[in-house]
PDB file of C-alpha atoms in Angstrom:
ATOM      1  CA  MET A   1       0.000   0.000   0.000  1.00 58.00           C
ATOM      2  CA  THR A   2       1.402   3.301  -1.077  1.00 69.00           C
ATOM      3  CA  LEU A   3       0.948   6.682   0.527  1.00 65.00           C
ATOM      4  CA  GLN A   4       0.564   9.653  -1.759  1.00 66.00           C
ATOM      5  CA  ILE A   5       1.220  13.153  -0.506  1.00 65.00           C
ATOM      6  CA  SER A   6      -0.220  15.886  -2.695  1.00 64.00           C
ATOM      7  CA  THR A   7       1.308  19.278  -2.664  1.00 69.00           C
ATOM      8  CA  ASN A   8      -1.352  20.856  -4.898  1.00 72.00           C
ATOM      9  CA  THR A   9      -2.841  23.143  -2.250  1.00 76.00           C
ATOM     10  CA  ALA A  10      -5.176  24.895  -4.665  1.00 78.00           C
ATOM     11  CA  ALA A  11      -6.728  21.615  -5.795  1.00 76.00           C
ATOM     12  CA  ALA A  12      -7.139  20.427  -2.192  1.00 74.00           C
ATOM     13  CA  ARG A  13      -8.841  23.682  -1.185  1.00 79.00           C
ATOM     14  CA  ALA A  14     -11.125  23.507  -4.215  1.00 80.00           C
ATOM     15  CA  SER A  15     -12.080  19.923  -3.391  1.00 79.00           C
ATOM     16  CA  TYR A  16     -12.834  20.867   0.220  1.00 78.00           C
ATOM     17  CA  ASN A  17     -14.974  23.851  -0.762  1.00 80.00           C
ATOM     18  CA  LEU A  18     -16.786  21.762  -3.374  1.00 82.00           C
ATOM     19  CA  GLY A  19     -17.673  19.140  -0.775  1.00 80.00           C
ATOM     20  CA  LYS A  20     -18.834  21.807   1.666  1.00 80.00           C
ATOM     21  CA  ASN A  21     -20.960  23.524  -0.971  1.00 80.00           C
ATOM     22  CA  ASN A  22     -22.488  20.191  -2.001  1.00 81.00           C
ATOM     23  CA  SER A  23     -23.419  19.570   1.639  1.00 79.00           C
ATOM     24  CA  MET A  24     -25.068  22.992   1.918  1.00 77.00           C
ATOM     25  CA  LEU A  25     -26.820  22.449  -1.413  1.00 80.00           C
ATOM     26  CA  GLN A  26     -28.171  19.113  -0.173  1.00 78.00           C
ATOM     27  CA  ARG A  27     -29.404  20.823   2.990  1.00 76.00           C
ATOM     28  CA  SER A  28     -31.198  23.428   0.883  1.00 77.00           C
ATOM     29  CA  PHE A  29     -32.787  20.685  -1.223  1.00 72.00           C
ATOM     30  CA  ASP A  30     -33.907  18.950   1.984  1.00 73.00           C
ATOM     31  CA  ARG A  31     -35.553  22.166   3.179  1.00 71.00           C
ATOM     32  CA  LEU A  32     -37.245  22.742  -0.169  1.00 73.00           C
ATOM     33  CA  SER A  33     -38.528  19.201  -0.454  1.00 75.00           C
ATOM     34  CA  SER A  34     -39.816  19.029   3.140  1.00 70.00           C
ATOM     35  CA  GLY A  35     -41.030  22.605   3.436  1.00 67.00           C
ATOM     36  CA  LYS A  36     -39.299  22.855   6.810  1.00 71.00           C
ATOM     37  CA  LYS A  37     -36.545  25.183   7.933  1.00 67.00           C
ATOM     38  CA  LEU A  38     -35.112  22.556  10.243  1.00 69.00           C
ATOM     39  CA  VAL A  39     -34.990  19.009   8.980  1.00 69.00           C
ATOM     40  CA  SER A  40     -32.543  17.634  11.528  1.00 69.00           C
ATOM     41  CA  PRO A  41     -31.914  18.386  15.226  1.00 63.00           C
ATOM     42  CA  ILE A  42     -28.228  18.849  14.487  1.00 66.00           C
ATOM     43  CA  GLN A  43     -28.941  22.084  12.630  1.00 65.00           C
ATOM     44  CA  ASP A  44     -30.420  23.932  15.648  1.00 66.00           C
ATOM     45  CA  PRO A  45     -31.593  21.805  18.583  1.00 72.00           C
ATOM     46  CA  GLY A  46     -33.084  24.742  20.515  1.00 73.00           C
ATOM     47  CA  SER A  47     -35.064  26.116  17.590  1.00 74.00           C
ATOM     48  CA  LEU A  48     -36.307  22.626  16.712  1.00 73.00           C
ATOM     49  CA  ALA A  49     -37.709  22.176  20.235  1.00 79.00           C
ATOM     50  CA  VAL A  50     -39.518  25.519  20.019  1.00 80.00           C
ATOM     51  CA  SER A  51     -40.841  24.612  16.586  1.00 78.00           C
ATOM     52  CA  MET A  52     -42.223  21.286  17.797  1.00 80.00           C
ATOM     53  CA  LYS A  53     -43.985  22.970  20.727  1.00 85.00           C
ATOM     54  CA  LEU A  54     -45.505  25.619  18.473  1.00 85.00           C
ATOM     55  CA  SER A  55     -46.662  22.997  15.976  1.00 84.00           C
ATOM     56  CA  ALA A  56     -48.338  21.016  18.751  1.00 86.00           C
ATOM     57  CA  ALA A  57     -50.038  24.182  20.053  1.00 84.00           C
ATOM     58  CA  ILE A  58     -51.294  25.009  16.553  1.00 88.00           C
ATOM     59  CA  ASN A  59     -52.754  21.527  16.187  1.00 87.00           C
ATOM     60  CA  ARG A  60     -54.470  21.826  19.561  1.00 85.00           C
ATOM     61  CA  LEU A  61     -55.879  25.210  18.579  1.00 85.00           C
ATOM     62  CA  ALA A  62     -57.225  23.694  15.376  1.00 87.00           C
ATOM     63  CA  GLY A  63     -58.934  21.033  17.469  1.00 85.00           C
ATOM     64  CA  ALA A  64     -60.356  23.663  19.829  1.00 85.00           C
ATOM     65  CA  GLN A  65     -61.644  25.641  16.846  1.00 87.00           C
ATOM     66  CA  ASN A  66     -63.351  22.528  15.541  1.00 89.00           C
ATOM     67  CA  ASN A  67     -64.887  21.969  18.981  1.00 87.00           C
ATOM     68  CA  SER A  68     -66.224  25.525  19.009  1.00 89.00           C
ATOM     69  CA  GLN A  69     -67.706  25.130  15.531  1.00 90.00           C
ATOM     70  CA  ASN A  70     -69.416  21.888  16.545  1.00 91.00           C
ATOM     71  CA  ALA A  71     -70.774  23.561  19.678  1.00 91.00           C
ATOM     72  CA  MET A  72     -72.089  26.458  17.601  1.00 93.00           C
ATOM     73  CA  SER A  73     -73.839  24.025  15.258  1.00 94.00           C
ATOM     74  CA  TYR A  74     -75.308  22.241  18.290  1.00 94.00           C
ATOM     75  CA  LEU A  75     -76.661  25.525  19.658  1.00 94.00           C
ATOM     76  CA  GLU A  76     -78.079  26.603  16.305  1.00 95.00           C
ATOM     77  CA  VAL A  77     -79.978  23.325  15.950  1.00 95.00           C
ATOM     78  CA  GLN A  78     -81.146  23.606  19.562  1.00 95.00           C
ATOM     79  CA  ASP A  79     -82.383  27.157  18.993  1.00 95.00           C
ATOM     80  CA  GLY A  80     -84.259  26.058  15.882  1.00 95.00           C
ATOM     81  CA  MET A  81     -86.014  23.416  17.961  1.00 95.00           C
ATOM     82  CA  LEU A  82     -86.842  25.960  20.668  1.00 95.00           C
ATOM     83  CA  GLU A  83     -88.258  28.304  18.042  1.00 96.00           C
ATOM     84  CA  THR A  84     -90.514  25.489  16.846  1.00 96.00           C
ATOM     85  CA  VAL A  85     -91.587  24.847  20.438  1.00 95.00           C
ATOM     86  CA  GLY A  86     -92.484  28.525  20.798  1.00 95.00           C
ATOM     87  CA  ASN A  87     -94.596  28.351  17.639  1.00 95.00           C
ATOM     88  CA  ILE A  88     -96.380  25.259  18.947  1.00 94.00           C
ATOM     89  CA  ILE A  89     -97.186  26.956  22.251  1.00 93.00           C
ATOM     90  CA  ASP A  90     -98.460  29.979  20.312  1.00 94.00           C
ATOM     91  CA  ARG A  91    -100.786  27.625  18.478  1.00 93.00           C
ATOM     92  CA  MET A  92    -101.885  26.125  21.800  1.00 91.00           C
ATOM     93  CA  SER A  93    -102.748  29.591  23.064  1.00 90.00           C
ATOM     94  CA  GLU A  94    -104.699  30.235  19.881  1.00 90.00           C
ATOM     95  CA  LEU A  95    -106.592  26.962  20.307  1.00 89.00           C
ATOM     96  CA  LYS A  96    -107.482  27.952  23.871  1.00 87.00           C
ATOM     97  CA  GLY A  97    -108.941  31.213  22.598  1.00 85.00           C
ATOM     98  CA  LEU A  98    -110.843  29.558  19.768  1.00 84.00           C
ATOM     99  CA  SER A  99    -112.302  26.970  22.101  1.00 81.00           C
ATOM    100  CA  SER A 100    -113.254  29.012  25.147  1.00 78.00           C
ATOM    101  CA  GLN A 101    -113.869  32.527  23.874  1.00 72.00           C
ATOM    102  CA  ASP A 102    -116.235  31.882  20.984  1.00 72.00           C
ATOM    103  CA  PRO A 103    -119.806  31.037  22.072  1.00 77.00           C
ATOM    104  CA  MET A 104    -120.627  30.037  18.508  1.00 79.00           C
ATOM    105  CA  LYS A 105    -118.427  26.955  18.695  1.00 78.00           C
ATOM    106  CA  SER A 106    -120.276  23.664  19.048  1.00 82.00           C
ATOM    107  CA  ALA A 107    -119.211  20.818  21.315  1.00 83.00           C
ATOM    108  CA  GLN A 108    -117.834  19.017  18.260  1.00 86.00           C
ATOM    109  CA  ASP A 109    -115.760  22.078  17.326  1.00 84.00           C
ATOM    110  CA  LYS A 110    -114.318  22.285  20.829  1.00 83.00           C
ATOM    111  CA  ALA A 111    -113.521  18.568  20.784  1.00 85.00           C
ATOM    112  CA  SER A 112    -111.608  19.038  17.525  1.00 88.00           C
ATOM    113  CA  TYR A 113    -109.572  21.856  19.043  1.00 87.00           C
ATOM    114  CA  SER A 114    -108.876  19.748  22.120  1.00 87.00           C
ATOM    115  CA  ASN A 115    -107.691  16.845  19.957  1.00 90.00           C
ATOM    116  CA  GLU A 116    -105.202  19.110  18.195  1.00 91.00           C
ATOM    117  CA  PHE A 117    -104.131  20.470  21.583  1.00 91.00           C
ATOM    118  CA  ARG A 118    -103.368  16.941  22.773  1.00 91.00           C
ATOM    119  CA  ASP A 119    -101.494  16.049  19.579  1.00 92.00           C
ATOM    120  CA  LEU A 120     -99.308  19.123  19.974  1.00 93.00           C
ATOM    121  CA  GLN A 121     -98.310  17.971  23.463  1.00 91.00           C
ATOM    122  CA  VAL A 122     -97.044  14.690  22.032  1.00 92.00           C
ATOM    123  CA  GLN A 123     -95.176  16.660  19.362  1.00 92.00           C
ATOM    124  CA  LEU A 124     -93.496  18.752  22.062  1.00 92.00           C
ATOM    125  CA  TYR A 125     -92.291  15.609  23.797  1.00 90.00           C
ATOM    126  CA  ASP A 126     -90.892  14.279  20.504  1.00 92.00           C
ATOM    127  CA  ILE A 127     -88.946  17.518  20.053  1.00 92.00           C
ATOM    128  CA  ALA A 128     -87.591  17.278  23.599  1.00 89.00           C
ATOM    129  CA  THR A 129     -86.021  13.898  22.781  1.00 89.00           C
ATOM    130  CA  GLN A 130     -84.147  15.045  19.662  1.00 91.00           C
ATOM    131  CA  LYS A 131     -80.370  14.587  19.395  1.00 90.00           C
ATOM    132  CA  PHE A 132     -77.464  16.202  17.576  1.00 91.00           C
ATOM    133  CA  ASN A 133     -74.963  13.609  16.366  1.00 90.00           C
ATOM    134  CA  GLY A 134     -76.080  11.297  19.149  1.00 88.00           C
ATOM    135  CA  VAL A 135     -75.946  13.987  21.862  1.00 87.00           C
ATOM    136  CA  SER A 136     -79.264  15.009  23.430  1.00 88.00           C
ATOM    137  CA  LEU A 137     -80.258  18.577  22.631  1.00 90.00           C
ATOM    138  CA  PHE A 138     -82.311  18.859  25.802  1.00 89.00           C
ATOM    139  CA  ALA A 139     -81.783  17.697  29.370  1.00 84.00           C
ATOM    140  CA  ASN A 140     -84.110  15.141  30.882  1.00 72.00           C
ATOM    141  CA  PHE A 141     -86.506  16.255  33.585  1.00 60.00           C
ATOM    142  CA  VAL A 142     -86.232  13.439  36.109  1.00 50.00           C
ATOM    143  CA  SER A 143     -87.607  12.740  39.543  1.00 42.00           C
ATOM    144  CA  THR A 144     -85.670  13.560  42.686  1.00 44.00           C
ATOM    145  CA  ASP A 145     -86.560  10.186  44.163  1.00 42.00           C
ATOM    146  CA  THR A 146     -86.799   7.925  41.154  1.00 44.00           C
ATOM    147  CA  PRO A 147     -83.649   6.849  39.253  1.00 40.00           C
ATOM    148  CA  ASP A 148     -83.649   7.663  35.561  1.00 42.00           C
ATOM    149  CA  VAL A 149     -81.560   5.899  32.938  1.00 39.00           C
ATOM    150  CA  TYR A 150     -80.598   9.199  31.323  1.00 41.00           C
ATOM    151  CA  GLY A 151     -78.633  10.608  34.236  1.00 43.00           C
ATOM    152  CA  ALA A 152     -78.763  13.539  36.609  1.00 45.00           C
ATOM    153  CA  GLU A 153     -81.773  15.627  37.523  1.00 56.00           C
ATOM    154  CA  ALA A 154     -82.506  18.793  35.570  1.00 67.00           C
ATOM    155  CA  VAL A 155     -84.899  21.384  36.983  1.00 72.00           C
ATOM    156  CA  PHE A 156     -85.831  24.701  35.351  1.00 74.00           C
ATOM    157  CA  ASN A 157     -86.596  27.800  37.378  1.00 70.00           C
ATOM    158  CA  ALA A 158     -86.115  31.101  35.558  1.00 64.00           C
ATOM    159  CA  GLN A 159     -87.420  33.135  38.502  1.00 66.00           C
ATOM    160  CA  ASN A 160     -84.980  31.657  41.012  1.00 63.00           C
ATOM    161  CA  GLN A 161     -81.773  30.375  39.466  1.00 63.00           C
ATOM    162  CA  ASP A 162     -80.590  29.068  42.848  1.00 60.00           C
ATOM    163  CA  ARG A 163     -83.317  26.448  42.592  1.00 60.00           C
ATOM    164  CA  SER A 164     -82.433  25.451  39.059  1.00 63.00           C
ATOM    165  CA  GLN A 165     -80.323  22.433  38.209  1.00 69.00           C
ATOM    166  CA  ASP A 166     -78.594  22.895  34.874  1.00 70.00           C
ATOM    167  CA  ASN A 167     -77.143  20.199  32.673  1.00 79.00           C
ATOM    168  CA  THR A 168     -74.119  21.443  30.738  1.00 82.00           C
ATOM    169  CA  LEU A 169     -71.446  20.341  28.292  1.00 85.00           C
ATOM    170  CA  THR A 170     -67.956  21.839  28.668  1.00 87.00           C
ATOM    171  CA  ILE A 171     -66.291  23.088  25.473  1.00 87.00           C
ATOM    172  CA  TYR A 172     -62.548  23.799  25.715  1.00 86.00           C
ATOM    173  CA  THR A 173     -61.588  26.733  23.514  1.00 84.00           C
ATOM    174  CA  SER A 174     -57.813  27.044  23.936  1.00 83.00           C
ATOM    175  CA  ALA A 175     -54.640  25.064  23.333  1.00 80.00           C
ATOM    176  CA  GLU A 176     -54.270  24.494  27.097  1.00 81.00           C
ATOM    177  CA  GLY A 177     -57.254  22.134  27.225  1.00 77.00           C
ATOM    178  CA  SER A 178     -58.871  21.851  30.652  1.00 77.00           C
ATOM    179  CA  GLU A 179     -56.350  24.348  32.061  1.00 80.00           C
ATOM    180  CA  GLY A 180     -57.368  27.049  29.585  1.00 81.00           C
ATOM    181  CA  SER A 181     -60.550  28.906  28.688  1.00 84.00           C
ATOM    182  CA  LYS A 182     -63.808  27.002  28.407  1.00 85.00           C
ATOM    183  CA  VAL A 183     -67.487  27.607  27.649  1.00 87.00           C
ATOM    184  CA  SER A 184     -70.407  25.749  29.198  1.00 86.00           C
ATOM    185  CA  VAL A 185     -73.049  24.770  26.638  1.00 88.00           C
ATOM    186  CA  TYR A 186     -76.477  24.211  28.141  1.00 85.00           C
ATOM    187  CA  LYS A 187     -78.606  21.219  27.387  1.00 87.00           C
ATOM    188  CA  ALA A 188     -81.802  23.266  27.484  1.00 85.00           C
ATOM    189  CA  LEU A 189     -84.195  22.203  30.254  1.00 86.00           C
ATOM    190  CA  LEU A 190     -87.100  21.945  27.840  1.00 87.00           C
ATOM    191  CA  LEU A 191     -89.213  19.277  29.529  1.00 85.00           C
ATOM    192  CA  SER A 192     -88.826  20.996  32.876  1.00 83.00           C
ATOM    193  CA  ALA A 193     -89.604  24.406  31.345  1.00 85.00           C
ATOM    194  CA  LEU A 194     -92.790  22.957  29.862  1.00 86.00           C
ATOM    195  CA  THR A 195     -93.816  21.614  33.286  1.00 82.00           C
ATOM    196  CA  VAL A 196     -95.555  24.571  34.908  1.00 77.00           C
ATOM    197  CA  GLY A 197     -96.238  24.778  38.624  1.00 66.00           C
ATOM    198  CA  GLN A 198     -93.283  22.654  39.645  1.00 51.00           C
ATOM    199  CA  ASP A 199     -91.532  23.110  42.956  1.00 48.00           C
ATOM    200  CA  LYS A 200     -88.036  21.780  43.485  1.00 44.00           C
ATOM    201  CA  SER A 201     -88.834  21.148  47.141  1.00 38.00           C
ATOM    202  CA  ILE A 202     -91.382  18.446  46.304  1.00 35.00           C
ATOM    203  CA  ASN A 203     -90.749  15.047  44.788  1.00 37.00           C
ATOM    204  CA  HIS A 204     -91.407  15.234  41.053  1.00 38.00           C
ATOM    205  CA  ARG A 205     -92.846  12.199  39.344  1.00 37.00           C
ATOM    206  CA  PHE A 206     -93.069  13.560  35.839  1.00 36.00           C
ATOM    207  CA  SER A 207     -89.893  12.310  34.193  1.00 35.00           C
ATOM    208  CA  SER A 208     -91.993  10.826  31.397  1.00 37.00           C
ATOM    209  CA  ALA A 209     -93.996  14.046  31.081  1.00 40.00           C
ATOM    210  CA  ASP A 210     -97.223  12.264  31.995  1.00 42.00           C
ATOM    211  CA  ASN A 211    -100.015  14.309  33.568  1.00 44.00           C
ATOM    212  CA  ALA A 212    -102.199  11.333  34.403  1.00 40.00           C
ATOM    213  CA  ASN A 213    -101.492  11.626  38.136  1.00 36.00           C
ATOM    214  CA  ALA A 214    -101.679  15.416  38.384  1.00 38.00           C
ATOM    215  CA  ALA A 215    -104.754  16.813  40.082  1.00 34.00           C
ATOM    216  CA  ILE A 216    -106.222  19.690  38.097  1.00 34.00           C
ATOM    217  CA  GLY A 217    -106.362  22.798  40.247  1.00 36.00           C
ATOM    218  CA  ASP A 218    -103.765  21.462  42.675  1.00 39.00           C
ATOM    219  CA  THR A 219    -101.058  24.124  42.793  1.00 41.00           C
ATOM    220  CA  THR A 220     -98.432  21.690  44.067  1.00 45.00           C
ATOM    221  CA  SER A 221     -98.917  19.263  41.198  1.00 58.00           C
ATOM    222  CA  PRO A 222     -97.062  20.436  38.094  1.00 67.00           C
ATOM    223  CA  LEU A 223     -98.693  20.146  34.682  1.00 75.00           C
ATOM    224  CA  SER A 224     -96.623  19.414  31.609  1.00 79.00           C
ATOM    225  CA  PHE A 225     -97.257  20.671  28.100  1.00 81.00           C
ATOM    226  CA  ALA A 226     -95.297  17.704  26.756  1.00 82.00           C
ATOM    227  CA  SER A 227     -96.475  14.128  26.977  1.00 83.00           C
ATOM    228  CA  GLU A 228     -94.932  10.888  25.798  1.00 83.00           C
ATOM    229  CA  ARG A 229     -98.356   9.377  25.128  1.00 85.00           C
ATOM    230  CA  ILE A 230    -101.758  10.746  24.186  1.00 86.00           C
ATOM    231  CA  GLU A 231    -103.339   9.261  27.331  1.00 84.00           C
ATOM    232  CA  GLY A 232    -101.164  11.480  29.503  1.00 82.00           C
ATOM    233  CA  THR A 233    -102.067  14.772  27.821  1.00 84.00           C
ATOM    234  CA  ILE A 234    -104.262  17.518  29.250  1.00 84.00           C
ATOM    235  CA  SER A 235    -107.308  18.982  27.551  1.00 82.00           C
ATOM    236  CA  LEU A 236    -108.031  22.615  26.768  1.00 83.00           C
ATOM    237  CA  GLY A 237    -110.560  22.791  29.582  1.00 80.00           C
ATOM    238  CA  GLN A 238    -107.930  21.816  32.153  1.00 81.00           C
ATOM    239  CA  ILE A 239    -105.602  24.736  31.597  1.00 81.00           C
ATOM    240  CA  SER A 240    -105.722  28.535  31.645  1.00 82.00           C
ATOM    241  CA  VAL A 241    -104.208  31.124  29.327  1.00 84.00           C
ATOM    242  CA  ASN A 242    -101.901  32.313  32.119  1.00 85.00           C
ATOM    243  CA  VAL A 243    -100.351  28.857  32.392  1.00 86.00           C
ATOM    244  CA  ILE A 244     -99.774  28.792  28.630  1.00 88.00           C
ATOM    245  CA  ASN A 245     -98.147  32.221  28.824  1.00 89.00           C
ATOM    246  CA  GLN A 246     -95.867  30.989  31.610  1.00 87.00           C
ATOM    247  CA  ALA A 247     -94.711  28.089  29.459  1.00 89.00           C
ATOM    248  CA  LEU A 248     -94.041  30.513  26.598  1.00 91.00           C
ATOM    249  CA  GLU A 249     -91.992  32.760  28.892  1.00 91.00           C
ATOM    250  CA  ASN A 250     -89.970  29.740  30.000  1.00 90.00           C
ATOM    251  CA  VAL A 251     -89.152  28.842  26.398  1.00 93.00           C
ATOM    252  CA  ALA A 252     -88.194  32.470  25.722  1.00 94.00           C
ATOM    253  CA  PHE A 253     -85.768  32.252  28.661  1.00 92.00           C
ATOM    254  CA  LEU A 254     -84.195  29.111  27.184  1.00 92.00           C
ATOM    255  CA  ARG A 255     -83.735  30.843  23.823  1.00 93.00           C
ATOM    256  CA  ALA A 256     -82.099  33.815  25.548  1.00 93.00           C
ATOM    257  CA  GLN A 257     -79.812  31.422  27.414  1.00 91.00           C
ATOM    258  CA  ASN A 258     -78.927  29.747  24.119  1.00 92.00           C
ATOM    259  CA  GLY A 259     -78.163  33.104  22.505  1.00 93.00           C
ATOM    260  CA  GLY A 260     -75.863  34.074  25.364  1.00 92.00           C
ATOM    261  CA  VAL A 261     -73.770  30.936  24.925  1.00 91.00           C
ATOM    262  CA  GLN A 262     -73.595  31.481  21.155  1.00 91.00           C
ATOM    263  CA  SER A 263     -72.324  34.995  21.836  1.00 91.00           C
ATOM    264  CA  ARG A 264     -69.609  33.656  24.154  1.00 88.00           C
ATOM    265  CA  LEU A 265     -68.485  31.117  21.573  1.00 87.00           C
ATOM    266  CA  SER A 266     -68.266  33.793  18.888  1.00 85.00           C
ATOM    267  CA  PHE A 267     -65.622  35.608  20.966  1.00 82.00           C
ATOM    268  CA  ASN A 268     -63.414  32.529  21.325  1.00 68.00           C
TER     269      ASN A 268
END
């Protein structure tokens, strides 16, 4: 084996610079092909760590944005349902007026109005059971002493919020997850809002929105405008206009509550 010693300094320097330039050119190609400034930790370990953290934060923010958009869609669908409920209660109020305030109506006419009134109650219950992508739009109104398969109790009381029991979903709106900002989305207490005359201090037995056991005229027995079955509905003669107006005010409160949460989400 022979050892060659070159004394051509210019050629050696040119070869060294060529190799160095080829290495830098390859690094530039790597950046261009990957779209990244740093393609290897050896280039700048500190900057690479910062970059990875920022990329993770951006991905989490994208997820939070998607969560907020889904929550907004949920609230928009919920508000549409509540608007329909308000229209149905308006129709109920109209039926009450047509039935009781017109002496020209025959017994058959009044029976027809009452039948529609009962059908609308079943429709209200159907609306209260609607879901958005498998998630209930409205909380279940359950008894304080009877277990319910759907979960915790939900009681509406617009006049005294201390006696209300809300059912909420937590939406995280920042990259910090549970440690960052969040918005509570209400599962509207529709069934409870449609149950007028309720008192949180008594034991409710109206989780199925059935008025069959409620004594008409008994102020401690709540009456529901929503019924799972036609046999559990109330007739026009069993209810006053003031009670209908109270139910309408309750629904208006739920829509205002929905609008407030939508406003909060729009600022996140």
